[in-house]
C-alpha positions as MATLAB code, in Angstrom:
seq = 'MLLALLVAAALAPGACTVWLLRRRGWGIAVLAGAGVTLALPFVLISSLIVFPPLAILAAVGCAVSALNAYNDGRIVMGAGWMAFAGVCTWCAGWPI';
ca = [
     108.890   92.921  101.538;
     105.208   92.622  102.391;
     105.392   88.849  102.178;
     108.342   88.811  104.594;
     106.359   90.914  107.059;
     103.364   88.579  106.774;
     105.562   85.543  107.423;
     107.185   87.238  110.424;
     103.771   88.202  111.814;
     102.532   84.624  111.396;
     105.559   83.023  113.022;
     106.056   85.515  115.872;
     103.323   84.169  118.223;
     104.609   80.615  117.823;
     108.201   81.691  118.464;
     107.133   83.655  121.555;
     105.208   80.644  122.837;
     108.245   78.393  122.400;
     110.443   80.936  124.178;
     108.053   81.267  127.131;
     107.533   77.509  127.557;
     111.153   76.378  127.074;
     111.567   75.764  130.835;
     108.922   73.030  130.742;
     110.833   71.128  128.100;
     111.611   71.736  124.475;
     109.212   69.062  123.217;
     106.171   70.631  124.863;
     107.335   74.122  123.894;
     107.736   73.218  120.226;
     104.352   71.483  120.115;
     102.641   74.484  121.713;
     104.394   76.864  119.306;
     103.342   74.757  116.326;
      99.757   74.707  117.610;
      99.684   78.483  117.955;
     101.192   78.964  114.496;
      98.793   76.528  112.825;
      95.764   78.076  114.555;
      96.401   81.537  113.099;
      94.765   80.936  109.673;
      91.636   79.605  111.360;
      91.485   82.650  113.639;
      91.879   84.922  110.605;
      89.112   83.226  108.653;
      86.753   83.182  111.637;
      87.370   86.891  112.254;
      86.586   87.580  108.582;
      83.329   85.633  108.890;
      82.295   87.370  112.115;
      83.108   90.898  110.873;
      82.217   91.193  107.156;
      83.497   94.791  106.675;
      86.974   93.522  107.553;
      86.583   90.811  104.930;
      85.551   93.347  102.304;
      88.515   95.565  103.157;
      90.880   92.599  102.993;
      89.394   91.527   99.646;
      89.957   94.971   98.163;
      93.529   95.042   99.459;
      94.220   91.583   98.064;
      92.754   92.501   94.693;
      94.961   95.607   94.486;
      98.010   93.547   95.462;
      97.090   90.971   92.818;
      96.820   93.642   90.143;
     100.232   94.998   91.122;
     101.709   91.499   90.996;
     100.183   90.860   87.570;
     101.540   94.207   86.384;
     105.046   93.225   87.550;
     104.792   89.895   85.721;
     104.531   87.710   88.839;
     101.621   85.538   87.738;
     101.770   82.963   90.558;
     101.873   85.649   93.265;
      98.945   87.440   91.622;
      96.962   84.216   91.491;
      97.648   83.652   95.197;
      96.446   87.129   96.078;
      93.317   86.637   93.984;
      92.635   83.301   95.691;
      92.770   85.012   99.064;
      90.534   87.809   97.726;
      88.043   85.093   96.750;
      88.167   83.614  100.248;
      87.590   87.080  101.717;
      84.565   87.718   99.512;
      83.186   84.301  100.471;
      83.655   85.165  104.151;
      81.813   88.446  103.604;
      78.867   86.528  102.188;
      79.198   87.697   98.598;
      78.841   85.126   95.826;
      82.003   84.696   93.805;
];
């Protein structure tokens, strides 16, 4: 359920951009929506670098989610959460 919410939150700005720009042509609207959607990870990582307490909080949340995934037997999902926890700790300036 959390993964579905994350996907919806990541795709919502791009979908809104396409909807608002559809009068200018679908080609331009789709390109703008794709640009907004693809820029979101870079905005997230730059906000984690600029504000390290947010990165630490995200790392702790990811580590807890990874432990829950490992406990449920979902090894790949746990590894993904731990990879993102590693990125968050790197953004906070902590050595991994």
